[in-house]
Coordinates of C-alpha atoms and ligand atoms in Angstrom, one line a residue:
M1211 CA 22.5 -6.8 21.7
S1212 CA 20.8 -7.2 18.5
R1213 CA 17.3 -5.8 18.0
T1214 CA 14.4 -8.2 17.6
H1215 CA 11.3 -7.8 15.5
R1216 CA 8.3 -10.1 15.4
I1217 CA 6.8 -10.4 11.9
A1218 CA 3.6 -12.4 11.0
V1219 CA 3.8 -13.6 7.5
I1220 CA 0.7 -14.5 5.3
P1221 CA 1.9 -15.6 1.9
G1222 CA -1.7 -16.0 0.7
D1223 CA -3.0 -16.9 -2.9
G1224 CA -1.7 -17.2 -6.4
I1225 CA 1.7 -15.7 -6.7
G1226 CA 1.8 -14.6 -3.0
P1227 CA 3.9 -17.4 -1.8
E1228 CA 6.5 -17.0 -4.5
V1229 CA 7.1 -13.2 -4.1
V1230 CA 6.8 -13.4 -0.3
R1231 CA 9.6 -16.1 -0.4
E1232 CA 11.9 -13.6 -2.3
G1233 CA 10.8 -10.7 0.1
L1234 CA 11.9 -13.0 3.1
R1235 CA 15.2 -13.8 1.4
I1236 CA 16.0 -10.1 1.2
L1237 CA 14.8 -9.5 4.7
D1238 CA 17.1 -12.2 6.1
R1239 CA 20.1 -10.8 4.3
V1240 CA 19.6 -7.2 5.3
A1241 CA 18.9 -8.4 8.9
E1242 CA 22.3 -10.1 8.7
L1243 CA 23.9 -7.0 7.3
E1244 CA 22.4 -4.7 10.0
G1245 CA 22.5 -7.1 13.0
L1246 CA 18.8 -7.4 13.4
R1247 CA 16.8 -10.5 14.8
I1248 CA 13.6 -11.2 12.9
E1249 CA 11.2 -13.8 14.5
R1250 CA 8.8 -14.9 11.9
T1251 CA 5.4 -16.8 12.2
S1252 CA 3.9 -18.0 9.0
Y1253 CA 0.1 -18.3 8.7
P1254 CA -1.6 -20.3 5.9
F1255 CA -4.7 -18.2 5.3
G1256 CA -6.0 -17.8 1.8
A1257 CA -8.1 -19.9 -0.7
E1258 CA -6.4 -23.3 -0.4
H1259 CA -6.7 -23.1 3.4
H1260 CA -10.4 -22.1 3.2
L1261 CA -11.1 -24.9 0.8
R1262 CA -9.4 -27.5 3.0
T1263 CA -10.8 -26.2 6.5
Q1264 CA -13.5 -23.6 5.8
E1265 CA -11.6 -21.2 7.9
V1266 CA -11.0 -17.7 6.6
L1267 CA -9.1 -15.8 9.4
P1268 CA -10.1 -17.3 12.8
D1269 CA -10.3 -15.1 15.9
A1270 CA -7.6 -17.0 17.7
A1271 CA -5.1 -16.5 14.8
F1272 CA -6.1 -12.7 14.5
A1273 CA -5.4 -12.4 18.2
E1274 CA -2.0 -14.0 17.8
I1275 CA -1.2 -11.9 14.6
Q1276 CA -1.9 -8.8 16.8
Q1277 CA 1.0 -9.8 19.1
H1278 CA 3.5 -9.1 16.4
D1279 CA 5.2 -5.9 15.3
A1280 CA 4.3 -6.2 11.6
V1281 CA 2.4 -8.3 9.1
L1282 CA 3.7 -9.1 5.7
L1283 CA 1.1 -10.1 3.2
G1284 CA 1.6 -11.6 -0.2
A1285 CA -1.8 -11.4 -2.1
I1286 CA -5.3 -12.5 -1.4
G1287 CA -8.0 -13.4 -4.1
D1288 CA -8.8 -16.5 -5.9
P1289 CA -11.1 -17.1 -9.0
R1290 CA -12.6 -20.2 -7.2
M1291 CA -14.2 -18.0 -4.6
P1292 CA -16.8 -15.3 -4.9
P1293 CA -15.2 -11.9 -5.6
G1294 CA -14.5 -10.1 -2.5
F1295 CA -15.1 -13.0 -0.1
L1296 CA -11.4 -13.6 0.9
E1297 CA -10.4 -10.0 0.3
F1298 CA -13.0 -8.8 2.8
G1299 CA -12.2 -11.7 5.1
I1300 CA -8.5 -11.4 5.3
V1301 CA -7.3 -8.0 4.0
G1302 CA -10.3 -6.2 5.1
R1303 CA -10.4 -7.9 8.5
L1304 CA -6.7 -6.9 9.1
R1305 CA -7.1 -3.3 7.9
F1306 CA -10.3 -2.9 9.9
G1307 CA -9.6 -5.1 12.8
L1308 CA -6.1 -3.5 13.5
D1309 CA -7.7 -0.2 12.8
L1310 CA -5.0 0.7 10.3
Y1311 CA -6.4 4.0 9.3
V1312 CA -3.7 5.0 6.8
N1313 CA -2.8 3.3 3.6
L1314 CA 0.4 5.0 2.5
R1315 CA 1.3 4.5 -1.2
P1316 CA 4.4 6.2 -2.6
V1317 CA 4.4 7.0 -6.3
R1318 CA 7.9 7.7 -7.3
L1319 CA 9.8 7.4 -10.6
V1320 CA 13.1 5.9 -10.3
D1321 CA 14.1 5.9 -14.0
A1322 CA 12.5 7.6 -17.0
A1323 CA 12.4 4.4 -18.9
L1324 CA 9.8 3.2 -16.4
C1325 CA 7.3 5.8 -17.2
P1326 CA 4.7 5.5 -20.0
L1327 CA 4.5 9.3 -20.3
K1328 CA 6.5 11.4 -22.7
S1329 CA 9.5 13.3 -21.3
K1330 CA 9.0 12.7 -17.6
E1331 CA 12.1 12.3 -15.4
P1332 CA 12.4 11.1 -11.8
E1333 CA 12.1 14.8 -10.6
H1334 CA 8.6 15.0 -12.3
I1335 CA 7.0 12.0 -10.5
D1336 CA 7.5 11.9 -6.8
F1337 CA 4.4 12.1 -4.5
T1338 CA 2.8 10.1 -1.7
V1339 CA -0.9 9.1 -1.5
V1340 CA -2.4 8.9 1.9
R1341 CA -5.5 6.8 1.3
E1342 CA -7.9 6.7 4.3
N1343 CA -8.3 3.0 5.0
T1344 CA -11.2 2.2 7.4
E1345 CA -14.2 3.8 6.0
D1346 CA -16.2 4.7 2.9
A1347 CA -17.8 2.0 0.8
Y1348 CA -15.3 -0.4 2.3
A1349 CA -17.0 -0.2 5.7
G1350 CA -19.1 -3.4 4.8
M1351 CA -22.5 -1.8 5.3
W1352 CA -24.4 -3.3 2.4
G1353 CA -27.6 -5.3 1.7
Q1354 CA -29.7 -7.0 -0.8
F1355 CA -33.4 -7.1 -1.1
K1356 CA -35.7 -9.1 -3.4
K1357 CA -32.5 -10.8 -4.7
G1358 CA -33.0 -12.7 -7.9
T1359 CA -36.4 -11.0 -8.7
P1360 CA -37.0 -8.3 -11.2
D1361 CA -37.5 -5.8 -8.4
E1362 CA -34.1 -6.6 -6.8
V1363 CA -32.3 -3.9 -4.9
A1364 CA -28.7 -3.8 -3.8
T1365 CA -27.2 -1.0 -1.5
Q1366 CA -23.9 -0.1 -0.1
E1367 CA -23.3 2.8 2.3
I1368 CA -20.5 5.2 2.0
I1369 CA -19.3 6.2 5.5
F1370 CA -17.3 9.0 6.7
T1371 CA -16.9 9.8 10.3
R1372 CA -15.3 13.2 11.6
K1373 CA -12.9 11.0 13.5
G1374 CA -11.9 8.8 10.6
V1375 CA -11.5 11.8 8.2
E1376 CA -9.7 13.9 10.7
R1377 CA -7.1 11.3 11.6
A1378 CA -6.3 10.6 7.9
L1379 CA -6.0 14.5 7.2
R1380 CA -3.8 15.0 10.2
Y1381 CA -1.5 12.1 9.1
A1382 CA -1.3 13.6 5.6
F1383 CA -0.5 17.1 6.9
E1384 CA 2.4 15.6 9.1
H1385 CA 3.6 13.2 6.3
C1386 CA 3.7 16.3 3.9
R1387 CA 5.7 18.3 6.5
K1388 CA 8.1 15.5 6.9
R1389 CA 8.7 15.1 3.2
A1390 CA 9.7 18.8 3.1
R1391 CA 9.4 19.1 -0.7
Q1392 CA 6.8 21.3 -2.2
R1393 CA 4.9 21.5 1.2
K1394 CA 1.6 21.1 -0.7
L1395 CA -1.2 18.8 0.3
T1396 CA -3.8 18.0 -2.3
L1397 CA -7.3 16.7 -1.3
L1398 CA -9.2 14.5 -3.8
T1399 CA -13.0 14.3 -3.5
K1400 CA -16.0 14.1 -5.5
A1401 CA -17.9 16.7 -3.2
N1402 CA -19.6 18.1 -6.3
A1403 CA -21.7 14.9 -6.5
I1404 CA -21.3 13.0 -3.2
R1405 CA -22.7 15.5 -0.8
A1406 CA -21.3 13.7 2.2
M1407 CA -17.8 14.8 1.2
E1408 CA -18.6 18.2 2.5
L1409 CA -17.2 16.6 5.7
W1410 CA -13.8 16.2 4.0
T1411 CA -13.7 19.6 2.5
R1412 CA -14.6 21.2 5.9
A1413 CA -12.4 19.2 8.1
F1414 CA -9.6 19.8 5.5
A1415 CA -9.8 23.6 5.9
E1416 CA -10.2 23.3 9.7
V1417 CA -7.3 20.9 10.4
G1418 CA -5.3 22.7 7.7
A1419 CA -5.4 25.9 9.7
E1420 CA -3.1 24.2 12.1
Y1421 CA -0.5 23.7 9.4
P1422 CA 0.0 27.2 7.9
D1423 CA 3.3 26.1 6.4
I1424 CA 1.4 23.6 4.1
T1425 CA -0.3 24.8 1.0
R1426 CA -3.8 23.2 0.6
E1427 CA -5.2 22.2 -2.8
H1428 CA -8.6 20.5 -3.5
Q1429 CA -9.4 18.7 -6.8
Y1430 CA -12.1 16.5 -7.9
I1431 CA -11.1 13.0 -8.5
D1432 CA -12.1 12.9 -12.1
A1433 CA -10.0 15.9 -12.8
A1434 CA -7.0 14.6 -10.9
C1435 CA -7.1 11.3 -13.0
M1436 CA -6.4 13.7 -15.9
F1437 CA -3.8 15.9 -14.1
V1438 CA -1.8 13.0 -12.8
V1439 CA -1.1 12.0 -16.4
T1440 CA -0.7 15.4 -17.9
R1441 CA 1.0 17.3 -15.0
P1442 CA 2.2 14.7 -12.3
E1443 CA 4.8 17.2 -11.1
Q1444 CA 2.1 19.2 -9.4
Y1445 CA 1.6 16.6 -6.7
D1446 CA 3.5 16.3 -3.5
T1447 CA 1.2 14.7 -0.9
V1448 CA -2.3 13.6 -1.8
V1449 CA -5.0 12.7 0.6
T1450 CA -8.3 11.0 -0.2
S1451 CA -10.9 8.7 0.8
N1452 CA -10.7 4.9 0.6
M1453 CA -12.3 4.0 -2.7
F1454 CA -10.7 7.0 -4.7
G1455 CA -7.4 6.2 -3.1
D1456 CA -7.7 2.6 -4.3
I1457 CA -8.2 3.6 -7.9
F1458 CA -5.8 6.7 -8.0
T1459 CA -3.0 4.6 -6.7
D1460 CA -3.3 1.9 -9.4
L1461 CA -3.1 4.9 -12.0
G1462 CA -0.1 6.2 -10.0
A1463 CA 1.5 2.8 -10.1
A1464 CA 1.1 2.6 -13.9
L1465 CA 3.2 6.0 -14.2
V1466 CA 6.2 4.7 -12.4
G1467 CA 6.7 1.1 -13.4
G1468 CA 3.5 -0.8 -12.9
L1469 CA 2.0 -2.8 -10.3
G1470 CA 5.1 -5.1 -10.4
L1471 CA 6.8 -2.5 -8.4
A1472 CA 4.1 -0.7 -6.1
A1473 CA 4.0 -1.4 -2.5
S1474 CA 2.0 -0.1 0.3
A1475 CA 1.9 0.3 4.2
N1476 CA -1.3 0.1 6.3
L1477 CA -0.6 2.1 9.4
H1478 CA -1.9 3.2 12.7
P1479 CA 1.1 5.1 14.2
G1480 CA 2.4 3.4 17.3
R1481 CA 0.9 0.1 16.4
I1482 CA 1.5 -3.0 14.4
G1483 CA 1.5 -2.3 10.6
L1484 CA 0.4 -4.3 7.6
F1485 CA 2.8 -4.3 4.5
E1486 CA 1.8 -5.6 1.1
S1487 CA 2.2 -5.2 -2.6
I1488 CA -0.8 -3.3 -4.3
H1489 CA -1.1 -6.0 -7.0
G1490 CA -3.4 -9.0 -6.7
S1491 CA -2.8 -12.7 -6.6
A1492 CA -2.3 -12.9 -10.5
P1493 CA -3.3 -16.6 -10.6
Q1494 CA -2.3 -16.8 -14.3
F1495 CA 1.4 -16.8 -13.2
A1496 CA 1.0 -18.7 -10.0
G1497 CA 3.6 -21.5 -9.3
Q1498 CA 5.6 -20.8 -12.5
N1499 CA 8.4 -18.7 -11.0
R1500 CA 7.5 -15.8 -13.4
A1501 CA 5.9 -13.3 -11.1
N1502 CA 7.7 -10.1 -10.3
P1503 CA 8.7 -10.0 -6.5
L1504 CA 9.8 -6.3 -6.5
A1505 CA 6.6 -4.9 -5.0
T1506 CA 6.8 -7.3 -2.1
I1507 CA 10.6 -6.4 -1.8
M1508 CA 9.5 -2.8 -1.5
A1509 CA 6.9 -3.6 1.0
V1510 CA 9.7 -5.2 3.0
S1511 CA 11.6 -1.9 2.9
M1512 CA 8.4 0.0 4.1
M1513 CA 8.0 -2.5 6.9
L1514 CA 11.7 -2.1 7.9
E1515 CA 11.1 1.7 8.1
H1516 CA 7.9 1.2 10.2
L1517 CA 10.0 -1.0 12.7
G1518 CA 12.5 1.9 13.0
E1519 CA 15.2 0.3 10.9
V1520 CA 15.7 3.1 8.7
A1521 CA 19.2 2.1 7.6
A1522 CA 18.0 -1.4 6.6
A1523 CA 14.9 0.0 4.8
Q1524 CA 17.2 2.3 2.8
R1525 CA 19.5 -0.4 1.9
V1526 CA 16.7 -2.5 0.4
E1527 CA 15.1 0.5 -1.4
Q1528 CA 18.5 1.6 -2.9
A1529 CA 19.2 -2.0 -4.0
V1530 CA 15.8 -2.2 -5.9
E1531 CA 16.5 1.3 -7.3
R1532 CA 20.0 0.4 -8.6
L1533 CA 18.6 -2.7 -10.2
L1534 CA 15.9 -0.7 -11.9
R1535 CA 18.3 1.9 -13.2
S1536 CA 20.5 -0.9 -14.5
R1537 CA 17.8 -1.6 -16.9
R1538 CA 18.6 -5.5 -16.6
L1539 CA 14.9 -6.3 -16.1
P1540 CA 13.1 -6.7 -19.4
D1541 CA 9.6 -6.2 -18.2
L1542 CA 8.3 -4.6 -15.0
G1543 CA 4.8 -5.9 -15.2
M1544 CA 3.6 -8.7 -13.0
D1545 CA 5.6 -11.1 -15.3
S1546 CA 9.2 -10.6 -14.4
G1547 CA 10.5 -12.1 -17.6
V1548 CA 13.5 -13.5 -15.9
G1549 CA 12.0 -15.6 -13.1
T1550 CA 10.8 -14.7 -9.7
D1551 CA 13.9 -16.2 -8.0
A1552 CA 16.3 -14.5 -10.5
V1553 CA 14.9 -11.1 -9.6
G1554 CA 15.3 -11.8 -6.0
A1555 CA 19.0 -12.9 -6.6
M1556 CA 19.5 -9.7 -8.5
V1557 CA 18.3 -7.6 -5.6
L1558 CA 20.6 -9.7 -3.3
S1559 CA 23.7 -9.1 -5.3
E1560 CA 22.8 -5.4 -5.4
L1561 CA 22.5 -5.5 -1.6
A1562 CA 26.0 -7.0 -1.4
A1563 CA 27.3 -4.3 -3.7
D1564 CA 25.9 -1.7 -1.3
P1565 CA 27.9 1.4 -0.7
V1566 CA 27.3 3.4 2.4
P1567 CA 23.5 3.9 3.2
R1568 CA 22.1 7.4 2.9
P1569 CA 22.4 9.4 6.1
Ligands
IPM2431 C1 -5.8 -2.7 -2.9 C2 -6.7 -3.8 -3.3 C3 -7.8 -4.1 -2.3 C4 -8.5 -2.7 -2.2 C5 -8.7 -5.2 -2.6 C6 -7.9 -6.5 -2.8 C7 -9.7 -5.4 -1.7 O1 -7.2 -3.4 -4.6 O2 -5.1 -3.1 -1.8 O3 -5.7 -1.7 -3.5 O4 -9.4 -2.5 -2.8 O5 -8.1 -2.2 -1.2
MG2432 MG1 -6.3 -1.6 -5.3

């Protein structure tokens, strides 16, 4: 009997529908190869839907989405909307509403040609960022006072809870142990200026005591932005708060091929997961069959791993890696250079050429 997985698909805005279309082509093919059954439900949420219906992400749809095993998200964001409106209403709602407390973002160099740094080989850049995903300035506690007057005030609270920090740290220690590479976990904070980050440094030492096999390192985020460029080989697993993780992972993406390639998993172990590229909706490329779908295809690979389909996940990942190493793609930015569907077709043909998956 074939294994069945239920996937909610939200193509979203801008290039989202095009890159998701290619992601699903790959998913369907690998499902065929591995004998999986994928049941998909598509949801129309995003800017167009909001302009037509005033809906963002209705409660009934949220409850229905929750019944799936995973969500595949294209991209959310539209210049016709106030910044953050849809991002908070859809991406934020899913991350917070589903309590997906880890945002896992691998930074791995597949081919030296993809790295803008001098003399860096794949063995020099291979780390994972565990970004806390449900707190910090993203918690949505903000306010405005005397708006539009010369005395106006705007506030946004940075929130850290012991529970939220500790579960992210624990996940990171476990992940680092599972990677079994340098067995080093680096915490990034700004505890020298943001006094509330003392909670992070204290919990790091306390939780870390339970992981004597993992070396702990603490860096300030500003210094880490320099070190990741000068000595990226020092990182194995990195753990950090929501906003620093957001920024640090765009920098990480730039070191290994750009946003056209970077994927992420929003996780709460044992529950539904949300999988997405880390790029935005790139409205300038929308509807032109130009956008690079590789990040979404890598998100499909992460989704398969979450579903327990490790062989299928590796097939997709290795097909993308072979394509990258073949250097047949002229540009790895958001503009694919050859066409969204053409990149999808290249990954499909690599899948067909698949040797035996890694054990
Ligand atoms: C990301 C994005 C989001 C974030 C935006 C779209 C709200 O930049 O996934 O990194 O800041 O988390
Ligand atoms: Mg970001």
